[in-house]
Every structure is written in C-alpha cells, then in structure tokens.
Coordinates of C-alpha atoms and ligand atoms in Angstrom, one line a residue:
X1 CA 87.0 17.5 -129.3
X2 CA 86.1 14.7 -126.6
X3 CA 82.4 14.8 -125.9
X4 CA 81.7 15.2 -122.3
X5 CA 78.3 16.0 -122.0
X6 CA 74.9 14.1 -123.7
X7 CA 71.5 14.9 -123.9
X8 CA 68.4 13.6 -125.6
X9 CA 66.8 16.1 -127.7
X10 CA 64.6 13.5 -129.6
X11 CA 64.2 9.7 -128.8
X12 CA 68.2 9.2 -129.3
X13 CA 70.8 10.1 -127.0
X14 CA 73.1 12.2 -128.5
X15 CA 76.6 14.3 -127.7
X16 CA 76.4 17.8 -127.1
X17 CA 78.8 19.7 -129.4
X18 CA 79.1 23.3 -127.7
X19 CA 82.4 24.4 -126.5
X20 CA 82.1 26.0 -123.5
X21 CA 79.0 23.0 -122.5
X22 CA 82.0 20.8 -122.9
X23 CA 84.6 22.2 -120.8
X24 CA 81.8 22.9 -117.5
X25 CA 80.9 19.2 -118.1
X26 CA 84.2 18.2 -117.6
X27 CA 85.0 20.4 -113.9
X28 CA 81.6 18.6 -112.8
X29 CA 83.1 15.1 -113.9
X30 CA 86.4 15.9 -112.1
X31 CA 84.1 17.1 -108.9
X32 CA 82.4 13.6 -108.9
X33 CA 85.5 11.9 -109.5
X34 CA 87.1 13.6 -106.5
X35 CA 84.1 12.7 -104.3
X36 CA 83.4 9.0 -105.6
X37 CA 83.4 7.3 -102.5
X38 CA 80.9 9.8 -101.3
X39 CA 78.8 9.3 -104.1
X40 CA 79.4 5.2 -104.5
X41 CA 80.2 5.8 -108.0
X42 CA 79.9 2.2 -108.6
X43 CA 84.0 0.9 -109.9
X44 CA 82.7 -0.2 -113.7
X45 CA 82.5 3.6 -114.3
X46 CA 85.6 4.8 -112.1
X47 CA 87.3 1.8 -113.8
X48 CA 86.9 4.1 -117.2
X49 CA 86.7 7.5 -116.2
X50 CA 88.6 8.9 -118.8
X51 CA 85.3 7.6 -120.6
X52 CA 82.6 8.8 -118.7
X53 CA 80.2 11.4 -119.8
X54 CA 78.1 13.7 -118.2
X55 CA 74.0 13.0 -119.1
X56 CA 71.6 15.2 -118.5
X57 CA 67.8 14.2 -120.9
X58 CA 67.4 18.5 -121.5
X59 CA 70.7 19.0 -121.8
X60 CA 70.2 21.5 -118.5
X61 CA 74.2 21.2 -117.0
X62 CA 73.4 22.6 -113.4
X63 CA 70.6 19.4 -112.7
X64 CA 72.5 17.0 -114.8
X65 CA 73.4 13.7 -112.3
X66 CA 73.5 10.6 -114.6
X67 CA 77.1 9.7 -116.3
X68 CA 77.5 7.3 -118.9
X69 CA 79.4 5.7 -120.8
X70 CA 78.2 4.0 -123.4
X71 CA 75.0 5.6 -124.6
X72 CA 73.5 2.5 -125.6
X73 CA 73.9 0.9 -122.6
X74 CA 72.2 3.7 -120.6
X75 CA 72.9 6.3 -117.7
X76 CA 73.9 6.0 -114.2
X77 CA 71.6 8.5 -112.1
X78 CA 74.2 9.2 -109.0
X79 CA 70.7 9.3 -106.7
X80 CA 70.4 5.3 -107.5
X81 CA 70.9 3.8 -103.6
X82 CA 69.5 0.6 -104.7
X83 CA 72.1 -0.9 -107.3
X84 CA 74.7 0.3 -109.9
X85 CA 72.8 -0.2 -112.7
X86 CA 71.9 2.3 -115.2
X87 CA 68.6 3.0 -116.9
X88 CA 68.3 0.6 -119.4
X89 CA 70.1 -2.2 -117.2
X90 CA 67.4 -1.7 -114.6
X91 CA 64.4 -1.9 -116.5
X92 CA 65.4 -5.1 -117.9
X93 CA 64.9 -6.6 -114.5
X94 CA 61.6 -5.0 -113.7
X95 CA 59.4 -7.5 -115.9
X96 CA 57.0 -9.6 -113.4
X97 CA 58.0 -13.0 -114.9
X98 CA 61.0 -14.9 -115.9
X99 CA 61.5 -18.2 -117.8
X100 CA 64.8 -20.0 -116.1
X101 CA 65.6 -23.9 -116.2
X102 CA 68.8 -24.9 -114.9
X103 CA 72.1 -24.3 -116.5
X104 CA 74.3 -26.8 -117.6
X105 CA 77.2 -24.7 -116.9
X106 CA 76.0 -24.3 -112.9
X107 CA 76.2 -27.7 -112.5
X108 CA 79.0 -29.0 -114.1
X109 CA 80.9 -26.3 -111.7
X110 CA 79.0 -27.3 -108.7
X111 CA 80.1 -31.0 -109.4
X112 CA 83.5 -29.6 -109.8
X113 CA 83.5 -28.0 -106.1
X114 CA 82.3 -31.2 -104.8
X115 CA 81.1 -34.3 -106.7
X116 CA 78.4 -34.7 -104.0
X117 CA 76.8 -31.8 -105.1
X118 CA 74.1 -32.8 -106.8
X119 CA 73.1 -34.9 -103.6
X120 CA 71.0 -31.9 -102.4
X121 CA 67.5 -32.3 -104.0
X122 CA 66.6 -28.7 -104.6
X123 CA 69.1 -26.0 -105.0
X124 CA 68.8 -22.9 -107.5
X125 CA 70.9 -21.3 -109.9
X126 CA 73.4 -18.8 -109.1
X127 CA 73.2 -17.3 -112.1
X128 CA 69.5 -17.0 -111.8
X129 CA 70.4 -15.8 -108.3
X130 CA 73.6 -13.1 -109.5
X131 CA 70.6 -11.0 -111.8
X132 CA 68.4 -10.7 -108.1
X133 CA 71.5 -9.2 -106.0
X134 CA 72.8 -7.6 -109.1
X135 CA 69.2 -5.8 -109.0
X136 CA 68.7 -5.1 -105.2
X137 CA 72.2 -4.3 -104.0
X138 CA 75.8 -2.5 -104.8
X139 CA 78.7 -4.3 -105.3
X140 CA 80.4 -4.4 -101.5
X141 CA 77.5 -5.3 -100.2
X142 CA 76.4 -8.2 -97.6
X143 CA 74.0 -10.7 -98.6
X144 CA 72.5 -13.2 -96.2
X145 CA 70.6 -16.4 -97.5
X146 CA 69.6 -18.4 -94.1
X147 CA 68.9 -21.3 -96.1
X148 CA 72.3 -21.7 -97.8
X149 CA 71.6 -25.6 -99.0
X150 CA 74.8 -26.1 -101.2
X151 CA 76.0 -22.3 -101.6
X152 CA 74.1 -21.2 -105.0
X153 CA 73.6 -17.3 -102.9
X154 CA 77.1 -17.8 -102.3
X155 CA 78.4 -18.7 -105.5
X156 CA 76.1 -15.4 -107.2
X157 CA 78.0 -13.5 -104.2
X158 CA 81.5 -14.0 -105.2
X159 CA 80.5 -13.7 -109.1
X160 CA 78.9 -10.3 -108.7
X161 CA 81.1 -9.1 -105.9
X162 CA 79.2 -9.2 -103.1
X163 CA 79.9 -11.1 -99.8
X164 CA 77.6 -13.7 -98.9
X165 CA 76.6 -14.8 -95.0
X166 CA 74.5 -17.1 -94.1
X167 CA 73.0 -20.2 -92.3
X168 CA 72.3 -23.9 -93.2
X169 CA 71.5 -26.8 -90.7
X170 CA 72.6 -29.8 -92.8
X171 CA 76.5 -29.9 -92.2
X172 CA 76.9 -32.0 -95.5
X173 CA 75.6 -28.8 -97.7
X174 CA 76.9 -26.9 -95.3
X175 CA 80.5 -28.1 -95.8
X176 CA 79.9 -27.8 -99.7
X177 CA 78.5 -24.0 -99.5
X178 CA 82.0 -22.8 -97.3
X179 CA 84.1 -23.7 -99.9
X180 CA 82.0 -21.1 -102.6
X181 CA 85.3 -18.3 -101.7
X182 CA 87.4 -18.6 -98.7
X183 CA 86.9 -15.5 -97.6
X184 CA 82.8 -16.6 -96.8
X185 CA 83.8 -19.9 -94.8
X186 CA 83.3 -18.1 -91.7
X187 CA 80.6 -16.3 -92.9
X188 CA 78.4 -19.2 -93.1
X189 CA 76.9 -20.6 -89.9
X190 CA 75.8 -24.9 -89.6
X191 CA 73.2 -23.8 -87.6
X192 CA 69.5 -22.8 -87.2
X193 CA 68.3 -20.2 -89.4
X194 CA 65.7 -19.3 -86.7
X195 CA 69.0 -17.9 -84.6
X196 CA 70.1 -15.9 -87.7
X197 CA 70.1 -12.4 -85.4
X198 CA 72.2 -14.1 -82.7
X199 CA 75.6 -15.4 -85.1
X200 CA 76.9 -12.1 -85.0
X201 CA 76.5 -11.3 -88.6
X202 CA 76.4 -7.7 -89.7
X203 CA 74.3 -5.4 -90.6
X204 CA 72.5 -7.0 -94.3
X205 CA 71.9 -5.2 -97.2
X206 CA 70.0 -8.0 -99.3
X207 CA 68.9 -11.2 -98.4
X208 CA 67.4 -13.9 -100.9
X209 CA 66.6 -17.5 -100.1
X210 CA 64.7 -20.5 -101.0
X211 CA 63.3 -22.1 -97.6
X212 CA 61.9 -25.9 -97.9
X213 CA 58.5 -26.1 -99.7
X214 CA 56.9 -27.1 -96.5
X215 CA 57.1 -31.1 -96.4
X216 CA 57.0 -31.6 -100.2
X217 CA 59.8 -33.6 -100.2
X218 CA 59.1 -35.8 -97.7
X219 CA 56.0 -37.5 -99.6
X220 CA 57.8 -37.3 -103.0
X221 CA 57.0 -40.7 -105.2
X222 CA 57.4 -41.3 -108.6
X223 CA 60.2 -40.4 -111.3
X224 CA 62.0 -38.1 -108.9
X225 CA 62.3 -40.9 -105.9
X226 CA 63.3 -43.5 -107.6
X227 CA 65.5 -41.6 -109.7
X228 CA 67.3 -40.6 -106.9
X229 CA 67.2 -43.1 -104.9
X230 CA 68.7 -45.5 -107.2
X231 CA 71.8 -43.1 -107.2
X232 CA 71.7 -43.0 -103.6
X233 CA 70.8 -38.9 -103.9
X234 CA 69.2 -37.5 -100.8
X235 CA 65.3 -37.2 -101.7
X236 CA 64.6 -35.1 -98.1
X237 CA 66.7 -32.5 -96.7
X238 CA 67.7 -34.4 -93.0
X239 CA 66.0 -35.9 -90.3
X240 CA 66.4 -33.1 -88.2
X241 CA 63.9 -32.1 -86.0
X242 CA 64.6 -28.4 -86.4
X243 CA 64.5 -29.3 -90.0
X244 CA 61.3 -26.8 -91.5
X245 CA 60.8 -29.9 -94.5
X246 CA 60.2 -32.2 -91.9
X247 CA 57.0 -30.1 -90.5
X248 CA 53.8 -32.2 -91.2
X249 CA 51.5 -29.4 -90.0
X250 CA 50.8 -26.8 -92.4
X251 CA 49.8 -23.7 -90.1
X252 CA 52.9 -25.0 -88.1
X253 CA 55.3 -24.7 -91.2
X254 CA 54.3 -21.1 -92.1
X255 CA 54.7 -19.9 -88.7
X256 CA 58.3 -21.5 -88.5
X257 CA 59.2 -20.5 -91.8
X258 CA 57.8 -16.7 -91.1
X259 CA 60.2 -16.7 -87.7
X260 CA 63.1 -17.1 -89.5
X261 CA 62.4 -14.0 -91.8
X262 CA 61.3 -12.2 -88.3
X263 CA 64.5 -12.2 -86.7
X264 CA 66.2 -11.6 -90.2
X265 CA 64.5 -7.8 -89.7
X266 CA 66.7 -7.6 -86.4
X267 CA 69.9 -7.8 -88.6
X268 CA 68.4 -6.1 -92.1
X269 CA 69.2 -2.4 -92.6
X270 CA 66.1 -0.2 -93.1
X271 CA 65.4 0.2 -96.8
X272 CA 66.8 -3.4 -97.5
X273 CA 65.1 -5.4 -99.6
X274 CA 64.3 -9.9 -98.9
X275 CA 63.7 -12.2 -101.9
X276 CA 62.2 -15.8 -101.1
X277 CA 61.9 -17.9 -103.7
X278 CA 58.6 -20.6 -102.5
X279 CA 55.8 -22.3 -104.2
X280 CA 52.4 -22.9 -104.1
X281 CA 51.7 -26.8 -103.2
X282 CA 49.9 -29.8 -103.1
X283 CA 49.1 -32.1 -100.6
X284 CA 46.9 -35.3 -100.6
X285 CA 44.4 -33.5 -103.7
X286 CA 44.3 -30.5 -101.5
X287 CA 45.4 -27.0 -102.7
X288 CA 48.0 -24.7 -100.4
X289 CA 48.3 -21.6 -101.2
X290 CA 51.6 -21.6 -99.4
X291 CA 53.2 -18.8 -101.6
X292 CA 50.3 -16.4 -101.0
X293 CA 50.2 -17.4 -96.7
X294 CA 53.7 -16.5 -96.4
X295 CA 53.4 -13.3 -98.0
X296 CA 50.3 -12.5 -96.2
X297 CA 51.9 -13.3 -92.9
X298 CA 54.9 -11.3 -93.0
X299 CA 53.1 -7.9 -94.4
X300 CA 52.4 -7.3 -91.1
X301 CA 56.4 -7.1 -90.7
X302 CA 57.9 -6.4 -93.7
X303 CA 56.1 -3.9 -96.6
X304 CA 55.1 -6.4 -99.6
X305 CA 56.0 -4.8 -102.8
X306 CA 55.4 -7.4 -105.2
X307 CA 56.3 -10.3 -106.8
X308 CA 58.3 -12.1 -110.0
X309 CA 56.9 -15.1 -110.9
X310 CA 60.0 -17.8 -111.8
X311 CA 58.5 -20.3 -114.9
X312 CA 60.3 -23.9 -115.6
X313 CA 59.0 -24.4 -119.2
X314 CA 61.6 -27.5 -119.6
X315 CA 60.0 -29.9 -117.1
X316 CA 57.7 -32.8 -118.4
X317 CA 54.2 -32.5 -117.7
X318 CA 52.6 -35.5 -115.9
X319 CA 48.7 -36.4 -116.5
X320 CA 47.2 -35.1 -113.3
X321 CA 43.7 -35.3 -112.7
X322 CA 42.7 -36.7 -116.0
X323 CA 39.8 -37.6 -116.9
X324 CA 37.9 -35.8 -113.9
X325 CA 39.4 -32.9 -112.7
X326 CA 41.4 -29.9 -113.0
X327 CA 45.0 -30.3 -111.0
X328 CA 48.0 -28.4 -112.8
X329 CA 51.7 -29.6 -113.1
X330 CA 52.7 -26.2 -111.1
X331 CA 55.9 -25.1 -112.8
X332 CA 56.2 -21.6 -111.5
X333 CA 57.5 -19.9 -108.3
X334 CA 56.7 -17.0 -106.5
X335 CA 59.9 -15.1 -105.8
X336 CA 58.3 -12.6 -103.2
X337 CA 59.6 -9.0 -102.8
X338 CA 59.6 -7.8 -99.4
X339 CA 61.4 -4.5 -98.2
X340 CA 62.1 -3.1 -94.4
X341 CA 60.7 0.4 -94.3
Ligands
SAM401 C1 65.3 -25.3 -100.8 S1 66.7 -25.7 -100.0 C2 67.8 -24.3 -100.3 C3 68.8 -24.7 -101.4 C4 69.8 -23.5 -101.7 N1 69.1 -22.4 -102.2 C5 70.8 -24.0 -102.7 O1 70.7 -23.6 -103.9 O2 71.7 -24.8 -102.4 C6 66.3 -25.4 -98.3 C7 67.5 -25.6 -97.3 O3 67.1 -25.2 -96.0 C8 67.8 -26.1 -95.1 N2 67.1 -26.0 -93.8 C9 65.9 -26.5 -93.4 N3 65.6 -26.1 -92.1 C10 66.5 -25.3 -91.7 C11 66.8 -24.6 -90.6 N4 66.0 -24.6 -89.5 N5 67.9 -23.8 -90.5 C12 68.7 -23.7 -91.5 N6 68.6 -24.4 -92.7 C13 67.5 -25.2 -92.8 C14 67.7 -27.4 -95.7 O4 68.8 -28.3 -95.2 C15 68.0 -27.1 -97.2 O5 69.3 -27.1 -97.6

C-alpha cells in the first residue's frame, strides 16, 4: 500500500498504516494538487507529486496542512508565505551567527564571467548570499540589491531562481553584474541607488545588499593597498561624488546610506523583508558604531527584527593596540533584518 499520510506519534515521524486514513489522504493531496498555484505549492514538491505525503504531527486528517516528502528532510506547512522551505530546512537558517570566508569556487567563476572581476575590492559571496533569499523569499520572486558592485545578489538570483533588479553607480561593475543571466541586464540600473523608487522596478519581495562601509576604503594602508595596488586592483569604489564611500562625514554617511533604504520602502511589498550586510568601524583610533546607527535610524521606518552576525575566522589577525590598549581586528558583520509592516 503507498503511504499517503504521516504523523508523529513519538519523537519520529512515521507512516500511518490505516486503510481508509490512506485513501482520504490521498482526495486531500489531489485537492491541493488541483489548486497549487493557489496555494504556491513551491515546484520541488509538484516536481514529485506522485511522492508527496500528507503530514499532519496528531495524525488529525481534517487540520493536517504540511506535505512531505522525505520525512527526514521535514514538512512543508502550505501556511508558509515566507519561503518554500520545510521545517527542518528553516530552522537551520534561524541560528544568530554564521562562520563564512570566501569560496574558492565563487571566484574562479566570477573570474570566468569577467577576468576583471576581482578588481572590485569588496564583494560577497553568492553562495553566502543564495541561503539569505533562499530563507526570505519563494522561488519567482524579485529581489533588489541597490548596491549591485559586481552581481554576487545576481549571481544567488539566477542560482536559486529568483530574478534579481538592482542598481550600481560604477559602470565597470555595473557592466560585470548584467551579464550574471540575460534575462537581468535590463533589470539592473548604472545609476544612483538613492533613485531606486523612480527606475521603474516592480513591486520587491526581498532586498539584500552590502552598501560601502562608510569611507573605509578610502584610508585603507597596509597589506591590502599595496597588495592591490601593485596589481593595479581598484582599492576605492570611484571618484564619484554621489559615491556613499567617498563621504568623509560620518553623520553625513548614515543619513545617505539610510535614504537609499527609504525610498526602497516606496517599491517593497508590505511584509517584505531587507537584509544589509555592514560593519562596525574604525576611524583614526575612534570607535563607530556604524552597524548599530544604521539600524537605529531606520526603526523609525522599517520594524527591526534582528540580526545574524556574519564571522571571517580565516583572516590574519594584525597586532592592534599592543602593548597599551584594547583595539580588536573586527572580523564580523552585522547582517541586519529589517521587515515592512
Ligand atoms: C560593498 S560594495 C557591494 C558589492 C556587491 N555586494 C558585490 O558582491 O559585488 C558597495 C557598492 O556600492 C556602490 N555604490 C556606492 N555608492 C552608490 C550609489 N550612490 N548608488 C549605487 N551604487 C553605489 C559601489 O560602487 C560598490 O560597488
């Protein structure tokens, strides 16, 4: 007899083996199936129907609204309007930290796409970036980064199925991030994310993004300059004055950089969730809490849920401060978690 109905009458989920529980689980399948695009039965379980299960924890068949198919690999509760994850997919993502250093395997296919790639001196990884938008949206949906640099959001787009827009001021990243999938080349604007609500885009789902760390860059010295400059890498993003890593003022930089998320609420649906990926800095021996201002000046906006806190645990650690005084090698990120209510 093909199982169609599971329940968890211990710790394990197991089949139910009644007859007639069997057959009722099977109409309620076939009424889901014919209503899947009503219920955005995500495609990895319409893909496999004639594998899908009905779940309900009590076994009660009239409230049960999770399918699976695998019961190792968790249920799908049809109520989910965040992602298509089941259960046990989902609460992998919810830990507050992460340990991520970048992947050998992003580059060498970024280098691929353009061997000027690695001129842009702080990108992300989209596979770091595909678990984010695998979490907060459905495949189909749009995702807007407004600070595109080389394409990493778009890249984690067309990997998860999702279709990226965005914006990105430099046209030499900008020319690297179209070519990501043809089908986002007009989807990404060389222009300034502060005009992100006036390009036309549609209504977004999801946005993550990674806006310059104030004017870090600009005053970078040491390893990192002379590393790059010796290969002739950019060490700065431009010399544009509408450029936010060329701000020298600091309350200046988080008002600019809190605009651009303030006209991304004219073009986010209500209930989306943003992701920004920033840091706190440093700037001649002084401490900015630059991580912790941002957050603090778009909850006024946006509803601050919380954060997950990125760690690099493969970068060398330089002797700050010794022998007087405490100063950290800061190798974590705060990526925030904002939602529109
Ligand atoms: C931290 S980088 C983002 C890199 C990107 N996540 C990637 O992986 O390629 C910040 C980007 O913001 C861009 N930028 C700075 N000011 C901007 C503005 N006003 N409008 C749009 N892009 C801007 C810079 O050129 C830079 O590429």
């Amino acid at each position: 007899m093909q199982i169609f109905f599971y329940h968890k009458p211990n710790r394990l989920v197991e089949p139910v083996t009644d007859k007639s529980a069997n057959k009722k689980a099977k109409d309620i399948l076939d009424d889901f199936y014919q209503n899947r695009v009503k219920l955005k039965i995500p495609s990895k379980f319409i893909e496999n129907w004639g594998k899908v299960a009905l779940y309900h924890p009590k076994g009660d068949l009239d409230k049960a609204n999770s399918i699976l198919i695998e019961p190792e690999n968790g249920a799908y509760n049809l109520k989910n309007n965040i992602n298509d994850l089941t259960g046990k997919e989902w609460i992998k993502f919810t830990c507050s930290w992460f340990i991520f250093n970048a992947l050998k395997e992003d580059i060498k296919q970024e280098k691929a796409l353009d061997p000027n790639s690695e001129t842009h001196p702080a990108t992300y990884s989209p596979t770091m970036i595909s678990d984010f938008i695998s979490f907060f949206t459905k495949k189909g949906d749009n995702v807007l980064d407004p600070f595109m640099g080389i394409g990493s959001t778009a890249e984690a787009c067309k990997r998860t199925g999702r279709v990226a827009y965005g914006t990105e001021l430099n046209p030499k990243y900008h020319s690297i991030a179209i070519r990501r999938e043809e089908r986002f080349e007009k989807n990404i604007v060389n222009g300034d994310a502060k005009l992100i609500d006036t390009f036309g885009f549609p209504m977004i789902d999801f946005s993550i993004s990674s806006p310059p760390y104030w004017d870090i860059l600009n005053r970078s010295t040491g390893e990192f300059k002379k590393v790059r400059d010796k290969k002739q890498l950019d060490t700065k993003y431009s010399e544009h004055n509408l450029d936010l890593g060329n701000i020298d003022d600091y309350d200046e930089f988080i008002k600019s950089c809190a605009e651009v998320y303030v006209k991304l609420y004219n073009i986010l649906r209500k209930g989306a969730h943003i992701v920004i990926i920033i840091k706190n800095v440093k700037k001649d021996g002084k401490f900015y809490p630059l991580a912790w201002d941002l957050a603090k000046e778009l909850s006024s906006l946006y509803e601050l849920r919380d954060e997950k806190i990125w760690i690099q645990d493969k970068i060398g650690l330089a002797p700050y401060g010794y022998p007087f005084s405490w100063t950290s090698n800061i190798l974590h990120h705060y990526c925030l978690i904002l939602k529109k209510v």
